[in-house]
Amino acid sequence: MEYDHKAIYKAYPEATLIRDDDGVYKADGSQITLVQSDIDAARVTLDAEAAAVKYKTDRTTDGSTTYASTGDQLDLLWHAIDADADLKVKFASFYNSIKAVKDANPKP
């Protein structure tokens, strides 16, 4: 029998040794009686945790839906405000602080 080691360690934090051929043990050598529903619940939790990490990494480092850099996102926001007179008023402090930097450092 091959155990789901990660799920067992999640369900039974006291487990220190898993032997696929003869069981799961605590540090003192006593064997742990496994309950499949506990292992299944731990697997569900582990899968959910992995999905949350995948969601994050897909959008930040190596996925096809990676967000633009923070700087690029802020530049898009600034240009959207720059194109709308009402937004220039509503977001005046943000707009004016960025505009001052852009005016002081024009593109070549």
PDB file of N, CA and C in Angstrom:
ATOM      1  N   MET A   1       0.847  -1.178   0.000  1.00  0.00           N
ATOM      2  CA  MET A   1       0.000   0.000   0.000  1.00  0.00           C
ATOM      3  C   MET A   1       0.891   1.239   0.000  1.00  0.00           C
ATOM      4  N   GLU A   2       0.517   2.216  -0.812  1.00  0.00           N
ATOM      5  CA  GLU A   2       1.263   3.464  -0.822  1.00  0.00           C
ATOM      6  C   GLU A   2       0.380   4.555  -0.232  1.00  0.00           C
ATOM      7  N   TYR A   3       0.885   5.200   0.804  1.00  0.00           N
ATOM      8  CA  TYR A   3       0.133   6.228   1.510  1.00  0.00           C
ATOM      9  C   TYR A   3       0.291   7.593   0.852  1.00  0.00           C
ATOM     10  N   ASP A   4      -0.670   8.473   1.106  1.00  0.00           N
ATOM     11  CA  ASP A   4      -0.585   9.874   0.722  1.00  0.00           C
ATOM     12  C   ASP A   4       0.143  10.585   1.863  1.00  0.00           C
ATOM     13  N   HIS A   5       1.465  10.617   1.774  1.00  0.00           N
ATOM     14  CA  HIS A   5       2.291  11.108   2.872  1.00  0.00           C
ATOM     15  C   HIS A   5       1.939  12.530   3.301  1.00  0.00           C
ATOM     16  N   LYS A   6       1.805  13.432   2.337  1.00  0.00           N
ATOM     17  CA  LYS A   6       1.519  14.826   2.703  1.00  0.00           C
ATOM     18  C   LYS A   6       0.193  14.946   3.450  1.00  0.00           C
ATOM     19  N   ALA A   7      -0.819  14.230   2.991  1.00  0.00           N
ATOM     20  CA  ALA A   7      -2.122  14.295   3.656  1.00  0.00           C
ATOM     21  C   ALA A   7      -2.058  13.676   5.049  1.00  0.00           C
ATOM     22  N   ILE A   8      -1.290  12.617   5.189  1.00  0.00           N
ATOM     23  CA  ILE A   8      -1.154  11.992   6.508  1.00  0.00           C
ATOM     24  C   ILE A   8      -0.451  12.943   7.478  1.00  0.00           C
ATOM     25  N   TYR A   9       0.637  13.563   7.037  1.00  0.00           N
ATOM     26  CA  TYR A   9       1.325  14.518   7.922  1.00  0.00           C
ATOM     27  C   TYR A   9       0.426  15.700   8.273  1.00  0.00           C
ATOM     28  N   LYS A  10      -0.440  16.108   7.335  1.00  0.00           N
ATOM     29  CA  LYS A  10      -1.381  17.202   7.614  1.00  0.00           C
ATOM     30  C   LYS A  10      -2.437  16.743   8.626  1.00  0.00           C
ATOM     31  N   ALA A  11      -2.976  15.555   8.438  1.00  0.00           N
ATOM     32  CA  ALA A  11      -4.041  15.046   9.312  1.00  0.00           C
ATOM     33  C   ALA A  11      -3.513  14.608  10.673  1.00  0.00           C
ATOM     34  N   TYR A  12      -2.270  14.133  10.698  1.00  0.00           N
ATOM     35  CA  TYR A  12      -1.676  13.599  11.926  1.00  0.00           C
ATOM     36  C   TYR A  12      -0.330  14.279  12.170  1.00  0.00           C
ATOM     37  N   PRO A  13      -0.343  15.488  12.725  1.00  0.00           N
ATOM     38  CA  PRO A  13       0.912  16.227  12.936  1.00  0.00           C
ATOM     39  C   PRO A  13       1.896  15.494  13.845  1.00  0.00           C
ATOM     40  N   GLU A  14       1.404  14.556  14.637  1.00  0.00           N
ATOM     41  CA  GLU A  14       2.289  13.803  15.525  1.00  0.00           C
ATOM     42  C   GLU A  14       3.042  12.700  14.779  1.00  0.00           C
ATOM     43  N   ALA A  15       2.682  12.448  13.534  1.00  0.00           N
ATOM     44  CA  ALA A  15       3.358  11.412  12.746  1.00  0.00           C
ATOM     45  C   ALA A  15       4.782  11.857  12.411  1.00  0.00           C
ATOM     46  N   THR A  16       5.731  10.963  12.641  1.00  0.00           N
ATOM     47  CA  THR A  16       7.131  11.266  12.322  1.00  0.00           C
ATOM     48  C   THR A  16       7.729  10.297  11.327  1.00  0.00           C
ATOM     49  N   LEU A  17       7.053   9.167  11.110  1.00  0.00           N
ATOM     50  CA  LEU A  17       7.576   8.155  10.199  1.00  0.00           C
ATOM     51  C   LEU A  17       6.421   7.469   9.489  1.00  0.00           C
ATOM     52  N   ILE A  18       6.525   7.413   8.161  1.00  0.00           N
ATOM     53  CA  ILE A  18       5.533   6.698   7.369  1.00  0.00           C
ATOM     54  C   ILE A  18       6.277   5.625   6.585  1.00  0.00           C
ATOM     55  N   ARG A  19       5.841   4.406   6.789  1.00  0.00           N
ATOM     56  CA  ARG A  19       6.387   3.287   6.021  1.00  0.00           C
ATOM     57  C   ARG A  19       5.243   2.725   5.194  1.00  0.00           C
ATOM     58  N   ASP A  20       5.363   2.818   3.890  1.00  0.00           N
ATOM     59  CA  ASP A  20       4.288   2.340   3.025  1.00  0.00           C
ATOM     60  C   ASP A  20       3.994   0.862   3.239  1.00  0.00           C
ATOM     61  N   ASP A  21       4.981   0.113   3.691  1.00  0.00           N
ATOM     62  CA  ASP A  21       4.769  -1.324   3.850  1.00  0.00           C
ATOM     63  C   ASP A  21       4.175  -1.729   5.196  1.00  0.00           C
ATOM     64  N   ASP A  22       4.258  -0.832   6.227  1.00  0.00           N
ATOM     65  CA  ASP A  22       3.703  -1.300   7.503  1.00  0.00           C
ATOM     66  C   ASP A  22       3.081  -0.247   8.411  1.00  0.00           C
ATOM     67  N   GLY A  23       2.955   0.988   8.007  1.00  0.00           N
ATOM     68  CA  GLY A  23       2.196   1.926   8.819  1.00  0.00           C
ATOM     69  C   GLY A  23       2.836   3.274   9.086  1.00  0.00           C
ATOM     70  N   VAL A  24       2.188   3.991   9.991  1.00  0.00           N
ATOM     71  CA  VAL A  24       2.562   5.355  10.359  1.00  0.00           C
ATOM     72  C   VAL A  24       2.843   5.370  11.851  1.00  0.00           C
ATOM     73  N   TYR A  25       3.927   6.061  12.229  1.00  0.00           N
ATOM     74  CA  TYR A  25       4.398   6.003  13.610  1.00  0.00           C
ATOM     75  C   TYR A  25       4.662   7.391  14.186  1.00  0.00           C
ATOM     76  N   LYS A  26       4.501   7.463  15.500  1.00  0.00           N
ATOM     77  CA  LYS A  26       4.879   8.652  16.272  1.00  0.00           C
ATOM     78  C   LYS A  26       6.368   8.564  16.602  1.00  0.00           C
ATOM     79  N   ALA A  27       6.888   9.625  17.169  1.00  0.00           N
ATOM     80  CA  ALA A  27       8.309   9.663  17.533  1.00  0.00           C
ATOM     81  C   ALA A  27       8.665   8.600  18.567  1.00  0.00           C
ATOM     82  N   ASP A  28       7.725   8.262  19.423  1.00  0.00           N
ATOM     83  CA  ASP A  28       8.016   7.258  20.461  1.00  0.00           C
ATOM     84  C   ASP A  28       7.921   5.818  19.939  1.00  0.00           C
ATOM     85  N   GLY A  29       7.629   5.666  18.641  1.00  0.00           N
ATOM     86  CA  GLY A  29       7.554   4.341  18.042  1.00  0.00           C
ATOM     87  C   GLY A  29       6.171   3.727  18.027  1.00  0.00           C
ATOM     88  N   SER A  30       5.212   4.378  18.665  1.00  0.00           N
ATOM     89  CA  SER A  30       3.859   3.816  18.666  1.00  0.00           C
ATOM     90  C   SER A  30       3.191   4.068  17.312  1.00  0.00           C
ATOM     91  N   GLN A  31       2.394   3.097  16.909  1.00  0.00           N
ATOM     92  CA  GLN A  31       1.734   3.178  15.613  1.00  0.00           C
ATOM     93  C   GLN A  31       0.461   4.011  15.725  1.00  0.00           C
ATOM     94  N   ILE A  32       0.189   4.782  14.678  1.00  0.00           N
ATOM     95  CA  ILE A  32      -1.019   5.604  14.612  1.00  0.00           C
ATOM     96  C   ILE A  32      -2.066   4.841  13.802  1.00  0.00           C
ATOM     97  N   THR A  33      -3.265   4.772  14.326  1.00  0.00           N
ATOM     98  CA  THR A  33      -4.366   4.170  13.585  1.00  0.00           C
ATOM     99  C   THR A  33      -4.944   5.234  12.661  1.00  0.00           C
ATOM    100  N   LEU A  34      -4.876   4.991  11.379  1.00  0.00           N
ATOM    101  CA  LEU A  34      -5.323   5.970  10.397  1.00  0.00           C
ATOM    102  C   LEU A  34      -6.821   5.843  10.144  1.00  0.00           C
ATOM    103  N   VAL A  35      -7.450   7.011   9.949  1.00  0.00           N
ATOM    104  CA  VAL A  35      -8.867   7.071   9.580  1.00  0.00           C
ATOM    105  C   VAL A  35      -8.915   7.718   8.204  1.00  0.00           C
ATOM    106  N   GLN A  36      -9.412   6.982   7.227  1.00  0.00           N
ATOM    107  CA  GLN A  36      -9.371   7.449   5.845  1.00  0.00           C
ATOM    108  C   GLN A  36     -10.083   8.782   5.657  1.00  0.00           C
ATOM    109  N   SER A  37     -11.186   9.015   6.364  1.00  0.00           N
ATOM    110  CA  SER A  37     -11.909  10.286   6.216  1.00  0.00           C
ATOM    111  C   SER A  37     -11.052  11.470   6.685  1.00  0.00           C
ATOM    112  N   ASP A  38     -10.198  11.272   7.694  1.00  0.00           N
ATOM    113  CA  ASP A  38      -9.285  12.327   8.146  1.00  0.00           C
ATOM    114  C   ASP A  38      -8.234  12.622   7.073  1.00  0.00           C
ATOM    115  N   ILE A  39      -7.731  11.580   6.450  1.00  0.00           N
ATOM    116  CA  ILE A  39      -6.730  11.747   5.389  1.00  0.00           C
ATOM    117  C   ILE A  39      -7.372  12.426   4.178  1.00  0.00           C
ATOM    118  N   ASP A  40      -8.599  12.029   3.835  1.00  0.00           N
ATOM    119  CA  ASP A  40      -9.302  12.646   2.711  1.00  0.00           C
ATOM    120  C   ASP A  40      -9.551  14.137   2.965  1.00  0.00           C
ATOM    121  N   ALA A  41      -9.937  14.482   4.183  1.00  0.00           N
ATOM    122  CA  ALA A  41     -10.167  15.889   4.527  1.00  0.00           C
ATOM    123  C   ALA A  41      -8.870  16.684   4.452  1.00  0.00           C
ATOM    124  N   ALA A  42      -7.784  16.087   4.899  1.00  0.00           N
ATOM    125  CA  ALA A  42      -6.481  16.752   4.813  1.00  0.00           C
ATOM    126  C   ALA A  42      -6.085  16.958   3.360  1.00  0.00           C
ATOM    127  N   ARG A  43      -6.373  15.985   2.511  1.00  0.00           N
ATOM    128  CA  ARG A  43      -6.059  16.106   1.077  1.00  0.00           C
ATOM    129  C   ARG A  43      -6.843  17.250   0.464  1.00  0.00           C
ATOM    130  N   VAL A  44      -8.122  17.398   0.826  1.00  0.00           N
ATOM    131  CA  VAL A  44      -8.946  18.501   0.327  1.00  0.00           C
ATOM    132  C   VAL A  44      -8.333  19.837   0.742  1.00  0.00           C
ATOM    133  N   THR A  45      -7.909  19.934   1.993  1.00  0.00           N
ATOM    134  CA  THR A  45      -7.272  21.159   2.481  1.00  0.00           C
ATOM    135  C   THR A  45      -5.984  21.443   1.726  1.00  0.00           C
ATOM    136  N   LEU A  46      -5.141  20.440   1.551  1.00  0.00           N
ATOM    137  CA  LEU A  46      -3.881  20.618   0.824  1.00  0.00           C
ATOM    138  C   LEU A  46      -4.131  21.048  -0.617  1.00  0.00           C
ATOM    139  N   ASP A  47      -5.117  20.455  -1.270  1.00  0.00           N
ATOM    140  CA  ASP A  47      -5.438  20.827  -2.645  1.00  0.00           C
ATOM    141  C   ASP A  47      -5.920  22.269  -2.727  1.00  0.00           C
ATOM    142  N   ALA A  48      -6.730  22.692  -1.751  1.00  0.00           N
ATOM    143  CA  ALA A  48      -7.215  24.073  -1.724  1.00  0.00           C
ATOM    144  C   ALA A  48      -6.059  25.042  -1.502  1.00  0.00           C
ATOM    145  N   GLU A  49      -5.138  24.696  -0.617  1.00  0.00           N
ATOM    146  CA  GLU A  49      -3.963  25.543  -0.373  1.00  0.00           C
ATOM    147  C   GLU A  49      -3.116  25.640  -1.636  1.00  0.00           C
ATOM    148  N   ALA A  50      -2.937  24.528  -2.324  1.00  0.00           N
ATOM    149  CA  ALA A  50      -2.145  24.526  -3.560  1.00  0.00           C
ATOM    150  C   ALA A  50      -2.824  25.361  -4.641  1.00  0.00           C
ATOM    151  N   ALA A  51      -4.147  25.284  -4.724  1.00  0.00           N
ATOM    152  CA  ALA A  51      -4.879  26.070  -5.717  1.00  0.00           C
ATOM    153  C   ALA A  51      -4.742  27.558  -5.442  1.00  0.00           C
ATOM    154  N   ALA A  52      -4.745  27.948  -4.163  1.00  0.00           N
ATOM    155  CA  ALA A  52      -4.582  29.360  -3.811  1.00  0.00           C
ATOM    156  C   ALA A  52      -3.205  29.862  -4.213  1.00  0.00           C
ATOM    157  N   VAL A  53      -2.186  29.048  -3.997  1.00  0.00           N
ATOM    158  CA  VAL A  53      -0.824  29.435  -4.382  1.00  0.00           C
ATOM    159  C   VAL A  53      -0.725  29.505  -5.904  1.00  0.00           C
ATOM    160  N   LYS A  54      -1.313  28.534  -6.594  1.00  0.00           N
ATOM    161  CA  LYS A  54      -1.278  28.526  -8.058  1.00  0.00           C
ATOM    162  C   LYS A  54      -1.978  29.765  -8.601  1.00  0.00           C
ATOM    163  N   TYR A  55      -3.114  30.122  -8.027  1.00  0.00           N
ATOM    164  CA  TYR A  55      -3.834  31.322  -8.458  1.00  0.00           C
ATOM    165  C   TYR A  55      -2.918  32.542  -8.365  1.00  0.00           C
ATOM    166  N   LYS A  56      -2.206  32.636  -7.254  1.00  0.00           N
ATOM    167  CA  LYS A  56      -1.315  33.783  -7.056  1.00  0.00           C
ATOM    168  C   LYS A  56      -0.149  33.752  -8.034  1.00  0.00           C
ATOM    169  N   THR A  57       0.524  32.616  -8.164  1.00  0.00           N
ATOM    170  CA  THR A  57       1.700  32.570  -9.040  1.00  0.00           C
ATOM    171  C   THR A  57       1.320  32.687 -10.505  1.00  0.00           C
ATOM    172  N   ASP A  58       0.153  32.192 -10.886  1.00  0.00           N
ATOM    173  CA  ASP A  58      -0.282  32.338 -12.277  1.00  0.00           C
ATOM    174  C   ASP A  58      -0.427  33.801 -12.666  1.00  0.00           C
ATOM    175  N   ARG A  59      -0.702  34.641 -11.712  1.00  0.00           N
ATOM    176  CA  ARG A  59      -0.932  36.046 -12.011  1.00  0.00           C
ATOM    177  C   ARG A  59       0.259  36.940 -11.696  1.00  0.00           C
ATOM    178  N   THR A  60       1.325  36.372 -11.161  1.00  0.00           N
ATOM    179  CA  THR A  60       2.448  37.221 -10.789  1.00  0.00           C
ATOM    180  C   THR A  60       3.783  36.791 -11.373  1.00  0.00           C
ATOM    181  N   THR A  61       3.987  35.507 -11.655  1.00  0.00           N
ATOM    182  CA  THR A  61       5.327  35.108 -12.072  1.00  0.00           C
ATOM    183  C   THR A  61       5.380  34.303 -13.352  1.00  0.00           C
ATOM    184  N   ASP A  62       4.634  33.216 -13.446  1.00  0.00           N
ATOM    185  CA  ASP A  62       4.862  32.321 -14.570  1.00  0.00           C
ATOM    186  C   ASP A  62       3.614  31.887 -15.321  1.00  0.00           C
ATOM    187  N   GLY A  63       2.512  32.519 -15.087  1.00  0.00           N
ATOM    188  CA  GLY A  63       1.286  32.090 -15.750  1.00  0.00           C
ATOM    189  C   GLY A  63       0.973  32.897 -16.990  1.00  0.00           C
ATOM    190  N   SER A  64       0.014  32.446 -17.732  1.00  0.00           N
ATOM    191  CA  SER A  64      -0.353  33.140 -18.958  1.00  0.00           C
ATOM    192  C   SER A  64      -1.194  34.385 -18.675  1.00  0.00           C
ATOM    193  N   THR A  65      -1.663  34.561 -17.466  1.00  0.00           N
ATOM    194  CA  THR A  65      -2.479  35.723 -17.114  1.00  0.00           C
ATOM    195  C   THR A  65      -1.724  36.660 -16.187  1.00  0.00           C
ATOM    196  N   THR A  66      -0.427  36.765 -16.370  1.00  0.00           N
ATOM    197  CA  THR A  66       0.404  37.586 -15.493  1.00  0.00           C
ATOM    198  C   THR A  66       0.016  39.058 -15.596  1.00  0.00           C
ATOM    199  N   TYR A  67      -0.149  39.683 -14.455  1.00  0.00           N
ATOM    200  CA  TYR A  67      -0.429  41.109 -14.419  1.00  0.00           C
ATOM    201  C   TYR A  67       0.782  41.893 -14.892  1.00  0.00           C
ATOM    202  N   ALA A  68       0.515  43.065 -15.431  1.00  0.00           N
ATOM    203  CA  ALA A  68       1.597  43.980 -15.767  1.00  0.00           C
ATOM    204  C   ALA A  68       2.288  44.404 -14.473  1.00  0.00           C
ATOM    205  N   SER A  69       3.496  44.915 -14.597  1.00  0.00           N
ATOM    206  CA  SER A  69       4.202  45.383 -13.404  1.00  0.00           C
ATOM    207  C   SER A  69       3.411  46.495 -12.727  1.00  0.00           C
ATOM    208  N   THR A  70       3.686  46.704 -11.460  1.00  0.00           N
ATOM    209  CA  THR A  70       2.991  47.754 -10.714  1.00  0.00           C
ATOM    210  C   THR A  70       3.199  49.113 -11.385  1.00  0.00           C
ATOM    211  N   GLY A  71       4.411  49.362 -11.836  1.00  0.00           N
ATOM    212  CA  GLY A  71       4.699  50.630 -12.516  1.00  0.00           C
ATOM    213  C   GLY A  71       3.864  50.804 -13.771  1.00  0.00           C
ATOM    214  N   ASP A  72       3.747  49.740 -14.565  1.00  0.00           N
ATOM    215  CA  ASP A  72       2.928  49.816 -15.784  1.00  0.00           C
ATOM    216  C   ASP A  72       1.458  50.024 -15.447  1.00  0.00           C
ATOM    217  N   GLN A  73       0.980  49.370 -14.388  1.00  0.00           N
ATOM    218  CA  GLN A  73      -0.417  49.548 -13.983  1.00  0.00           C
ATOM    219  C   GLN A  73      -0.668  50.983 -13.534  1.00  0.00           C
ATOM    220  N   LEU A  74       0.269  51.539 -12.774  1.00  0.00           N
ATOM    221  CA  LEU A  74       0.115  52.927 -12.331  1.00  0.00           C
ATOM    222  C   LEU A  74       0.171  53.886 -13.510  1.00  0.00           C
ATOM    223  N   ASP A  75       1.004  53.584 -14.504  1.00  0.00           N
ATOM    224  CA  ASP A  75       1.085  54.424 -15.696  1.00  0.00           C
ATOM    225  C   ASP A  75      -0.239  54.391 -16.461  1.00  0.00           C
ATOM    226  N   LEU A  76      -0.843  53.211 -16.580  1.00  0.00           N
ATOM    227  CA  LEU A  76      -2.153  53.113 -17.229  1.00  0.00           C
ATOM    228  C   LEU A  76      -3.201  53.931 -16.477  1.00  0.00           C
ATOM    229  N   LEU A  77      -3.152  53.856 -15.150  1.00  0.00           N
ATOM    230  CA  LEU A  77      -4.085  54.622 -14.326  1.00  0.00           C
ATOM    231  C   LEU A  77      -3.874  56.118 -14.537  1.00  0.00           C
ATOM    232  N   TRP A  78      -2.629  56.554 -14.544  1.00  0.00           N
ATOM    233  CA  TRP A  78      -2.343  57.965 -14.724  1.00  0.00           C
ATOM    234  C   TRP A  78      -2.853  58.442 -16.081  1.00  0.00           C
ATOM    235  N   HIS A  79      -2.617  57.665 -17.135  1.00  0.00           N
ATOM    236  CA  HIS A  79      -3.073  58.067 -18.469  1.00  0.00           C
ATOM    237  C   HIS A  79      -4.604  58.104 -18.548  1.00  0.00           C
ATOM    238  N   ALA A  80      -5.285  57.196 -17.858  1.00  0.00           N
ATOM    239  CA  ALA A  80      -6.742  57.221 -17.836  1.00  0.00           C
ATOM    240  C   ALA A  80      -7.241  58.494 -17.152  1.00  0.00           C
ATOM    241  N   ILE A  81      -6.610  58.884 -16.065  1.00  0.00           N
ATOM    242  CA  ILE A  81      -6.977  60.122 -15.368  1.00  0.00           C
ATOM    243  C   ILE A  81      -6.642  61.328 -16.239  1.00  0.00           C
ATOM    244  N   ASP A  82      -5.488  61.288 -16.885  1.00  0.00           N
ATOM    245  CA  ASP A  82      -5.036  62.396 -17.740  1.00  0.00           C
ATOM    246  C   ASP A  82      -6.016  62.657 -18.880  1.00  0.00           C
ATOM    247  N   ALA A  83      -6.708  61.631 -19.341  1.00  0.00           N
ATOM    248  CA  ALA A  83      -7.630  61.762 -20.465  1.00  0.00           C
ATOM    249  C   ALA A  83      -9.039  62.186 -20.046  1.00  0.00           C
ATOM    250  N   ASP A  84      -9.285  62.359 -18.766  1.00  0.00           N
ATOM    251  CA  ASP A  84     -10.640  62.655 -18.286  1.00  0.00           C
ATOM    252  C   ASP A  84     -10.595  63.815 -17.303  1.00  0.00           C
ATOM    253  N   ALA A  85     -11.208  64.944 -17.678  1.00  0.00           N
ATOM    254  CA  ALA A  85     -11.175  66.151 -16.847  1.00  0.00           C
ATOM    255  C   ALA A  85     -11.799  65.929 -15.467  1.00  0.00           C
ATOM    256  N   ASP A  86     -12.886  65.160 -15.391  1.00  0.00           N
ATOM    257  CA  ASP A  86     -13.525  64.900 -14.097  1.00  0.00           C
ATOM    258  C   ASP A  86     -12.603  64.100 -13.178  1.00  0.00           C
ATOM    259  N   LEU A  87     -11.925  63.109 -13.759  1.00  0.00           N
ATOM    260  CA  LEU A  87     -11.015  62.308 -12.944  1.00  0.00           C
ATOM    261  C   LEU A  87      -9.819  63.130 -12.467  1.00  0.00           C
ATOM    262  N   LYS A  88      -9.391  64.095 -13.282  1.00  0.00           N
ATOM    263  CA  LYS A  88      -8.282  64.962 -12.856  1.00  0.00           C
ATOM    264  C   LYS A  88      -8.651  65.726 -11.583  1.00  0.00           C
ATOM    265  N   VAL A  89      -9.911  66.090 -11.455  1.00  0.00           N
ATOM    266  CA  VAL A  89     -10.379  66.797 -10.265  1.00  0.00           C
ATOM    267  C   VAL A  89     -10.526  65.816  -9.099  1.00  0.00           C
ATOM    268  N   LYS A  90     -11.153  64.665  -9.358  1.00  0.00           N
ATOM    269  CA  LYS A  90     -11.399  63.691  -8.294  1.00  0.00           C
ATOM    270  C   LYS A  90     -10.100  63.129  -7.713  1.00  0.00           C
ATOM    271  N   PHE A  91      -9.102  62.956  -8.567  1.00  0.00           N
ATOM    272  CA  PHE A  91      -7.837  62.364  -8.131  1.00  0.00           C
ATOM    273  C   PHE A  91      -6.690  63.373  -8.273  1.00  0.00           C
ATOM    274  N   ALA A  92      -6.973  64.618  -7.938  1.00  0.00           N
ATOM    275  CA  ALA A  92      -6.028  65.700  -8.164  1.00  0.00           C
ATOM    276  C   ALA A  92      -4.688  65.483  -7.476  1.00  0.00           C
ATOM    277  N   SER A  93      -4.675  65.044  -6.232  1.00  0.00           N
ATOM    278  CA  SER A  93      -3.389  64.906  -5.539  1.00  0.00           C
ATOM    279  C   SER A  93      -2.544  63.811  -6.187  1.00  0.00           C
ATOM    280  N   PHE A  94      -3.155  62.680  -6.542  1.00  0.00           N
ATOM    281  CA  PHE A  94      -2.432  61.614  -7.231  1.00  0.00           C
ATOM    282  C   PHE A  94      -1.951  62.108  -8.588  1.00  0.00           C
ATOM    283  N   TYR A  95      -2.869  62.667  -9.362  1.00  0.00           N
ATOM    284  CA  TYR A  95      -2.554  63.130 -10.712  1.00  0.00           C
ATOM    285  C   TYR A  95      -1.452  64.184 -10.698  1.00  0.00           C
ATOM    286  N   ASN A  96      -1.597  65.183  -9.843  1.00  0.00           N
ATOM    287  CA  ASN A  96      -0.622  66.285  -9.825  1.00  0.00           C
ATOM    288  C   ASN A  96       0.760  65.831  -9.365  1.00  0.00           C
ATOM    289  N   SER A  97       0.821  64.896  -8.424  1.00  0.00           N
ATOM    290  CA  SER A  97       2.138  64.432  -7.973  1.00  0.00           C
ATOM    291  C   SER A  97       2.848  63.658  -9.084  1.00  0.00           C
ATOM    292  N   ILE A  98       2.122  62.847  -9.842  1.00  0.00           N
ATOM    293  CA  ILE A  98       2.730  62.116 -10.957  1.00  0.00           C
ATOM    294  C   ILE A  98       3.063  63.077 -12.100  1.00  0.00           C
ATOM    295  N   LYS A  99       2.160  64.015 -12.381  1.00  0.00           N
ATOM    296  CA  LYS A  99       2.389  64.983 -13.463  1.00  0.00           C
ATOM    297  C   LYS A  99       3.641  65.806 -13.197  1.00  0.00           C
ATOM    298  N   ALA A 100       3.868  66.167 -11.945  1.00  0.00           N
ATOM    299  CA  ALA A 100       5.058  66.948 -11.617  1.00  0.00           C
ATOM    300  C   ALA A 100       6.327  66.165 -11.947  1.00  0.00           C
ATOM    301  N   VAL A 101       6.340  64.896 -11.664  1.00  0.00           N
ATOM    302  CA  VAL A 101       7.500  64.054 -11.988  1.00  0.00           C
ATOM    303  C   VAL A 101       7.637  63.902 -13.485  1.00  0.00           C
ATOM    304  N   LYS A 102       6.533  63.665 -14.179  1.00  0.00           N
ATOM    305  CA  LYS A 102       6.592  63.514 -15.630  1.00  0.00           C
ATOM    306  C   LYS A 102       7.067  64.805 -16.300  1.00  0.00           C
ATOM    307  N   ASP A 103       6.582  65.952 -15.819  1.00  0.00           N
ATOM    308  CA  ASP A 103       7.000  67.248 -16.392  1.00  0.00           C
ATOM    309  C   ASP A 103       8.475  67.525 -16.139  1.00  0.00           C
ATOM    310  N   ALA A 104       8.958  67.126 -14.965  1.00  0.00           N
ATOM    311  CA  ALA A 104      10.371  67.362 -14.618  1.00  0.00           C
ATOM    312  C   ALA A 104      11.305  66.397 -15.342  1.00  0.00           C
ATOM    313  N   ASN A 105      10.763  65.273 -15.826  1.00  0.00           N
ATOM    314  CA  ASN A 105      11.578  64.260 -16.492  1.00  0.00           C
ATOM    315  C   ASN A 105      10.918  63.827 -17.799  1.00  0.00           C
ATOM    316  N   PRO A 106      10.899  64.735 -18.798  1.00  0.00           N
ATOM    317  CA  PRO A 106      10.219  64.377 -20.043  1.00  0.00           C
ATOM    318  C   PRO A 106      10.936  63.250 -20.795  1.00  0.00           C
ATOM    319  N   LYS A 107      10.148  62.509 -21.576  1.00  0.00           N
ATOM    320  CA  LYS A 107      10.749  61.464 -22.405  1.00  0.00           C
ATOM    321  C   LYS A 107      11.638  62.124 -23.458  1.00  0.00           C
ATOM    322  N   PRO A 108      12.747  61.494 -23.763  1.00  0.00           N
ATOM    323  CA  PRO A 108      13.653  62.092 -24.780  1.00  0.00           C
ATOM    324  C   PRO A 108      13.024  62.073 -26.165  1.00  0.00           C
TER     325      PRO A 108
END
